[in-house]
Coordinates of N, CA and C in Angstrom, one line a residue:
X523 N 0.8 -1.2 0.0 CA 0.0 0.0 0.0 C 0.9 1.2 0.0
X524 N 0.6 2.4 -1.0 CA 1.3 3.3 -1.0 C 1.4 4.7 0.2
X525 N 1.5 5.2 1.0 CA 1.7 5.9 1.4 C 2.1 7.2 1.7
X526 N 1.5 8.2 0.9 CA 1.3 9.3 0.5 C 2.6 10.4 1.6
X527 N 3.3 10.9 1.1 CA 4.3 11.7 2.4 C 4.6 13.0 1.6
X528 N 4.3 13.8 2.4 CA 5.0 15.2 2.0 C 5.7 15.9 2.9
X529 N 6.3 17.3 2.5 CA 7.3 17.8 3.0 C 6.3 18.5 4.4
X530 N 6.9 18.1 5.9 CA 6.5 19.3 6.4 C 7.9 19.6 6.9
X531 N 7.5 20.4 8.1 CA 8.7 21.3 9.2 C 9.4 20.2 9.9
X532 N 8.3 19.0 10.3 CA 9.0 18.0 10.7 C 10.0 17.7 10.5
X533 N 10.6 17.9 8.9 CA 11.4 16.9 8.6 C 12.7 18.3 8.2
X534 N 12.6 19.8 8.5 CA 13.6 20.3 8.8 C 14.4 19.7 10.0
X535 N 15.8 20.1 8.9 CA 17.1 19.3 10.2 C 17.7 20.9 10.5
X536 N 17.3 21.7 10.2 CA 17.7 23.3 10.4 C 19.1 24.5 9.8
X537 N 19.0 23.5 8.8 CA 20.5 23.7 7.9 C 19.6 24.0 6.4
X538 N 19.8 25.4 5.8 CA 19.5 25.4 4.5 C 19.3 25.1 3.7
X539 N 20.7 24.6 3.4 CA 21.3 23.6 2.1 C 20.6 22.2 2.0
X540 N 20.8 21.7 3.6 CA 20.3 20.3 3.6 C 19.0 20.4 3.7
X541 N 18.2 21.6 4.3 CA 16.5 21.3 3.7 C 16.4 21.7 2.5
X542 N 16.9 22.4 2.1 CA 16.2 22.6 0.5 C 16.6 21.7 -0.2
X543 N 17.2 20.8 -0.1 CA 18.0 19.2 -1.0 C 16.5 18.9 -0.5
X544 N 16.4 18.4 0.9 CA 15.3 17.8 1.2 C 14.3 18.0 0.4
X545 N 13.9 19.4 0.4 CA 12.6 19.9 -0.1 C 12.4 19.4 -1.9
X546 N 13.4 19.4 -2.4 CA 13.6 19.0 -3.6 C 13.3 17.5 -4.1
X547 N 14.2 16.4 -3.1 CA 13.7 15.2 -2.9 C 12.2 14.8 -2.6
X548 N 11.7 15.5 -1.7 CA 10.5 15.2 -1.6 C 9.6 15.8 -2.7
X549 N 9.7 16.7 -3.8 CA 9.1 17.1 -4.9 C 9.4 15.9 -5.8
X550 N 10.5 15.4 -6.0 CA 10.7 13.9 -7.3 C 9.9 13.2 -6.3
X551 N 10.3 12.8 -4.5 CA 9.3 11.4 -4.4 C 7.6 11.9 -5.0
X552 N 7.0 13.3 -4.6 CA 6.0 13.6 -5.3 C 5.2 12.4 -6.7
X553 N 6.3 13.2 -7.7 CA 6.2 12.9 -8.7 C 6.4 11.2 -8.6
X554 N 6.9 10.4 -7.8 CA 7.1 8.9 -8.0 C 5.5 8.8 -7.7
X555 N 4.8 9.1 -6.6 CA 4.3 9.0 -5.7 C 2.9 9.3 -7.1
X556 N 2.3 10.3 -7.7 CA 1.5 10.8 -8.9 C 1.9 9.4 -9.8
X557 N 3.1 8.7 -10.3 CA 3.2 7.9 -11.3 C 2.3 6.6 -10.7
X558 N 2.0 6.2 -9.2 CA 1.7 5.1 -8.5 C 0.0 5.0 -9.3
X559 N -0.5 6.6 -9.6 CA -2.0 6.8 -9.3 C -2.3 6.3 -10.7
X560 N -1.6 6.3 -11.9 CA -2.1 6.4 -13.4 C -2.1 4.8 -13.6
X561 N -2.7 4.5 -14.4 CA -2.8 3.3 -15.4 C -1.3 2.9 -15.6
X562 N -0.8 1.1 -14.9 CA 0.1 0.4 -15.8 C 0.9 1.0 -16.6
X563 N 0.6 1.1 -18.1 CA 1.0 1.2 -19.2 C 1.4 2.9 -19.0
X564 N 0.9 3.5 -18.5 CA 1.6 4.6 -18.7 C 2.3 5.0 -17.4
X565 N 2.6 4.2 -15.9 CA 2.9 4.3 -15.5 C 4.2 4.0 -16.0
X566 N 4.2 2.8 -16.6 CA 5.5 2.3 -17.0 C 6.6 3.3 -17.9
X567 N 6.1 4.4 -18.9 CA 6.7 4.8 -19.7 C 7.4 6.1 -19.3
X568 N 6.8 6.7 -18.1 CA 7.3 7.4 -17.0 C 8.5 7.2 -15.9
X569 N 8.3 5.9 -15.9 CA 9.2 5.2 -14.6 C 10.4 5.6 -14.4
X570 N 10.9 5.6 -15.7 CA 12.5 5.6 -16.3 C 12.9 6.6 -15.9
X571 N 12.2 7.3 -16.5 CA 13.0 9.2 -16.8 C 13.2 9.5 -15.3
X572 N 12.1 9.3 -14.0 CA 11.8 9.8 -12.5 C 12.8 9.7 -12.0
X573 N 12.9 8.0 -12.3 CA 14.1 7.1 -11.3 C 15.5 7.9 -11.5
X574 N 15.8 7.9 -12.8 CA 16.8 8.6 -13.4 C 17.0 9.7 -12.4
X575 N 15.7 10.7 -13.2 CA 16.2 11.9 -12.2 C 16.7 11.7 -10.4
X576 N 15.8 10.9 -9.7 CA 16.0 10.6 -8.7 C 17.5 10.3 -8.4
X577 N 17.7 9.6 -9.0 CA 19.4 9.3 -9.0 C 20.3 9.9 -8.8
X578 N 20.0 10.5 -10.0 CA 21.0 11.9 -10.1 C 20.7 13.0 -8.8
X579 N 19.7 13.3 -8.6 CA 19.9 14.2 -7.4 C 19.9 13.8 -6.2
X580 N 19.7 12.7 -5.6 CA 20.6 11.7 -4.9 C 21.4 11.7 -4.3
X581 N 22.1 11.4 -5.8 CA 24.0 11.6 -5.7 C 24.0 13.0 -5.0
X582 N 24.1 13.9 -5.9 CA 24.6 15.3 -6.0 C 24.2 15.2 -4.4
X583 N 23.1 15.2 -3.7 CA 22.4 15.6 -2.3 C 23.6 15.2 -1.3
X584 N 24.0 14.0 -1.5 CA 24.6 12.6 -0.6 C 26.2 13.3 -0.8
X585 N 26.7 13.6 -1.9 CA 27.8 14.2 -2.4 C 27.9 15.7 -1.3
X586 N 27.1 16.6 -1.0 CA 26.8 17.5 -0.8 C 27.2 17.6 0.7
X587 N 26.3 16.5 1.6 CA 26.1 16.3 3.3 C 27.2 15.7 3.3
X588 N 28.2 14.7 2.6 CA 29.5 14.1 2.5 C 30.4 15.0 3.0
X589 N 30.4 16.3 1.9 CA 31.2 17.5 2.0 C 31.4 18.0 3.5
X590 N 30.0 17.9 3.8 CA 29.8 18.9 4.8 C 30.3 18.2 6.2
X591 N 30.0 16.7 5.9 CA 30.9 16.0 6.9 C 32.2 15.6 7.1
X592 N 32.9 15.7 6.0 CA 34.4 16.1 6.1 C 34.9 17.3 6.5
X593 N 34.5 18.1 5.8 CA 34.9 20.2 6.3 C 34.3 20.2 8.3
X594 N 33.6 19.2 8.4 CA 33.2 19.3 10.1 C 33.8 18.6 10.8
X595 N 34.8 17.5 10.4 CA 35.1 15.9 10.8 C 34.1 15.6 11.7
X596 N 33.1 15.6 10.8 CA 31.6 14.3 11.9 C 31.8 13.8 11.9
X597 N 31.6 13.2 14.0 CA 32.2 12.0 14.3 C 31.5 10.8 13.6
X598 N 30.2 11.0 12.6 CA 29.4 9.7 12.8 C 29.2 9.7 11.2
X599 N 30.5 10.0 10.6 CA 30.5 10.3 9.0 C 30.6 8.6 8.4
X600 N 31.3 7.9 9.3 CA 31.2 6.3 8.6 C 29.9 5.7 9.0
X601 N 29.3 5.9 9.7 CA 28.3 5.3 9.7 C 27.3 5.6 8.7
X602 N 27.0 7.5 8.5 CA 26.2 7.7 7.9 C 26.2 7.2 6.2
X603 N 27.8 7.5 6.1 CA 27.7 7.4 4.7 C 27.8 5.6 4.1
X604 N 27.9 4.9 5.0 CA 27.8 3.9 4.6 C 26.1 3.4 4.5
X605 N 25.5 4.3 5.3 CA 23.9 4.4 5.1 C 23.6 5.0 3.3
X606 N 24.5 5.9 3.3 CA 24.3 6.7 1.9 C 24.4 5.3 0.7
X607 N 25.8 4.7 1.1 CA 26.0 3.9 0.2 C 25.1 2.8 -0.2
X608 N 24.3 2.1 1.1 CA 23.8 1.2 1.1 C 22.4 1.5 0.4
X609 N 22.0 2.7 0.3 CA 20.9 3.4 -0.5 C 21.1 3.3 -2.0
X610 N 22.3 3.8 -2.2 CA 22.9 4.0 -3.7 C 22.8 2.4 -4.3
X611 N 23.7 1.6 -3.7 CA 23.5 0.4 -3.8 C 21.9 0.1 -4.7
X612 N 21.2 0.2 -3.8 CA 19.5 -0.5 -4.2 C 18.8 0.2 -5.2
X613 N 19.2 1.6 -5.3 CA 19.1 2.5 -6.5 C 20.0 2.2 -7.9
X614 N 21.0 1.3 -7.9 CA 22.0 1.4 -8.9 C 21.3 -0.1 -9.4
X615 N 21.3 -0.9 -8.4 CA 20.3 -2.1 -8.9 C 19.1 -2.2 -9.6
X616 N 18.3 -1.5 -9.1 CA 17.1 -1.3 -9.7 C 17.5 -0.6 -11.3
X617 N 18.1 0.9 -11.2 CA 18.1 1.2 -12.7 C 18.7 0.0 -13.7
X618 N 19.7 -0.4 -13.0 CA 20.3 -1.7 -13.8 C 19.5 -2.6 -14.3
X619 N 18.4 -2.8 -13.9 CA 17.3 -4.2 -14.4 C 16.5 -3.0 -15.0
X620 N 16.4 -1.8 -14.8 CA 15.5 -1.2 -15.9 C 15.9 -1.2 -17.1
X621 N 17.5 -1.0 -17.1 CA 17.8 -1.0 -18.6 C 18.0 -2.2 -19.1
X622 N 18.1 -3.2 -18.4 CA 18.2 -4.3 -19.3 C 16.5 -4.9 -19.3
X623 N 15.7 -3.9 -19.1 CA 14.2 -3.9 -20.2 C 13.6 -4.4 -18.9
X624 N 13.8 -4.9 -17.4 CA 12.5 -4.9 -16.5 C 12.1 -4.1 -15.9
X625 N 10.5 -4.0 -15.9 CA 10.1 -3.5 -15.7 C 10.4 -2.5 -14.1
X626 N 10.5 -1.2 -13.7 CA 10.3 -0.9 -12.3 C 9.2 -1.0 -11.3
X627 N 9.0 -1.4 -10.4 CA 7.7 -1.4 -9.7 C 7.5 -0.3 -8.9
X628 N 7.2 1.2 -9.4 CA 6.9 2.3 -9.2 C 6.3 2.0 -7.5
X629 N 5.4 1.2 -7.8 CA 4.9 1.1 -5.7 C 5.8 0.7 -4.7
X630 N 6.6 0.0 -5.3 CA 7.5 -0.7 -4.4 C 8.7 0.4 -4.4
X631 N 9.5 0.8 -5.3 CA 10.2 2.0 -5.2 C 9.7 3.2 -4.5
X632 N 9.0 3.5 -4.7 CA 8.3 4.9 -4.1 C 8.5 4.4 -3.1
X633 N 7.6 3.6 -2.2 CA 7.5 2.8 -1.1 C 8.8 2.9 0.0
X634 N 9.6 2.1 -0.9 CA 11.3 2.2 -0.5 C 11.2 3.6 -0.6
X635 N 11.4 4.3 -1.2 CA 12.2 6.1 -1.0 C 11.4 6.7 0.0
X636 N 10.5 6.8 -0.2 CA 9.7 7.8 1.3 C 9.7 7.0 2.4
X637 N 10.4 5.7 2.6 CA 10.0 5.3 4.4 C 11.9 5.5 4.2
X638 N 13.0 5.5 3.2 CA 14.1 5.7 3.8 C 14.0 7.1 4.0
X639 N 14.0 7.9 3.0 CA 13.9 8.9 3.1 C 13.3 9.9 4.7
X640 N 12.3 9.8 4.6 CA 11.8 10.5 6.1 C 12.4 9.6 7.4
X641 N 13.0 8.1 7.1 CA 13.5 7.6 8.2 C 15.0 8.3 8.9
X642 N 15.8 8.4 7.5 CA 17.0 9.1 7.1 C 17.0 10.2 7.7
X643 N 16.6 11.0 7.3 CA 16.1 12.6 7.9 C 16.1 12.7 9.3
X644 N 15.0 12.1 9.4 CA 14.8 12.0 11.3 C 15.8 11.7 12.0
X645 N 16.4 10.2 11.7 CA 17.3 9.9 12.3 C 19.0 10.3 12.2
X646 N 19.3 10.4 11.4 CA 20.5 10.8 10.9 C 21.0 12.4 10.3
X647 N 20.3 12.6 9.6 CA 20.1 14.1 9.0 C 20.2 15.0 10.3
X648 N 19.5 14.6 11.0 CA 18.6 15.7 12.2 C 20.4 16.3 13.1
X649 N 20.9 14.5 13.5 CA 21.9 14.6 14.0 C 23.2 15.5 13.5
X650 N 23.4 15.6 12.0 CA 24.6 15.4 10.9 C 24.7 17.5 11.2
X651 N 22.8 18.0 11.3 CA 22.9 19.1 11.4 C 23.2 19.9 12.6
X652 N 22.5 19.2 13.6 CA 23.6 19.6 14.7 C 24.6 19.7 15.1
X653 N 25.2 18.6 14.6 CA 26.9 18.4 14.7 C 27.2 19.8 14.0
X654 N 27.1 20.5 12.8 CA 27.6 21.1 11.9 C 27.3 22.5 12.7
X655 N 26.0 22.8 13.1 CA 25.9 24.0 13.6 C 27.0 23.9 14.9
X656 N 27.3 22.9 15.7 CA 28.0 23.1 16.9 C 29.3 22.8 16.4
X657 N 30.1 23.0 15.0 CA 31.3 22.9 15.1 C 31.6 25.1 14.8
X658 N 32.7 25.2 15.3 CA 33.5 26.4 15.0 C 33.5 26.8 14.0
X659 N 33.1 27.9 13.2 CA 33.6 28.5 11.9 C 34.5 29.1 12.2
X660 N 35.7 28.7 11.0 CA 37.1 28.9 10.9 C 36.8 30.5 10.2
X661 N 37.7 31.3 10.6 CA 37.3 33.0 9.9 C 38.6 33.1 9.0

């Protein structure tokens, strides 16, 4: 069963950059989330292009809180980003069987992105931004 998630304040972690990534992410889950509601057949012809995009901004997001956790040496940067990786992983798999022509299961993807997604956030994100606000800016 699909369940419907949107952006609230909840899921600010209080860092700019890292909510408006957020805010962004949750506009593509959006759009996963609209692909769940249409007919099969054209669900399917949609699928591609989303995931794709999703991917890519992803990366770039995951690339981005990476940064931010090296320039801060966060203490809990292996853990997180092996969370990052383990994501990428299930995402690199899936597009993989898309292009070799199977089909994506739009419910089950979506599904997967908005329970890691808001799980991520809460748990990790929330932390990654406090660390960052309580480190020293170097002048």
């Amino acid at each position: 069963m699909v369940k419907h998630i949107t952006w609230d304040d909840s899921f600010s972690v209080g860092h700019s950059m890292i909510d408006s990534q957020h805010k962004r992410l949750f506009e593509l889950v959006q759009e996963l989330y609209e692909l769940t509601l249409l007919p099969q057949e054209v669900r399917d012809s949609g699928a591609s292009a989303v995931l794709q995009e999703c991917a890519g901004y992803i990366n770039y997001h995951f690339t981005c809180e990476e940064k931010l956790m090296r320039d801060t040496r966060y203490e809990d940067a292996t853990s997180h980003i092996s969370q990052h990786k383990a994501f990428n992983a299930y995402i690199t798999t899936t597009m993989a069987e898309s292009s070799r022509g199977s089909e994506i299961d739009v419910e089950k993807f979506y599904d997967f992105l908005a329970d890691w997604l808001q799980n991520h956030i809460v748990s990790e994100d929330k932390k990654l931004a406090t660390a960052i606000s309580a480190t020293p800016q170097e002048s």
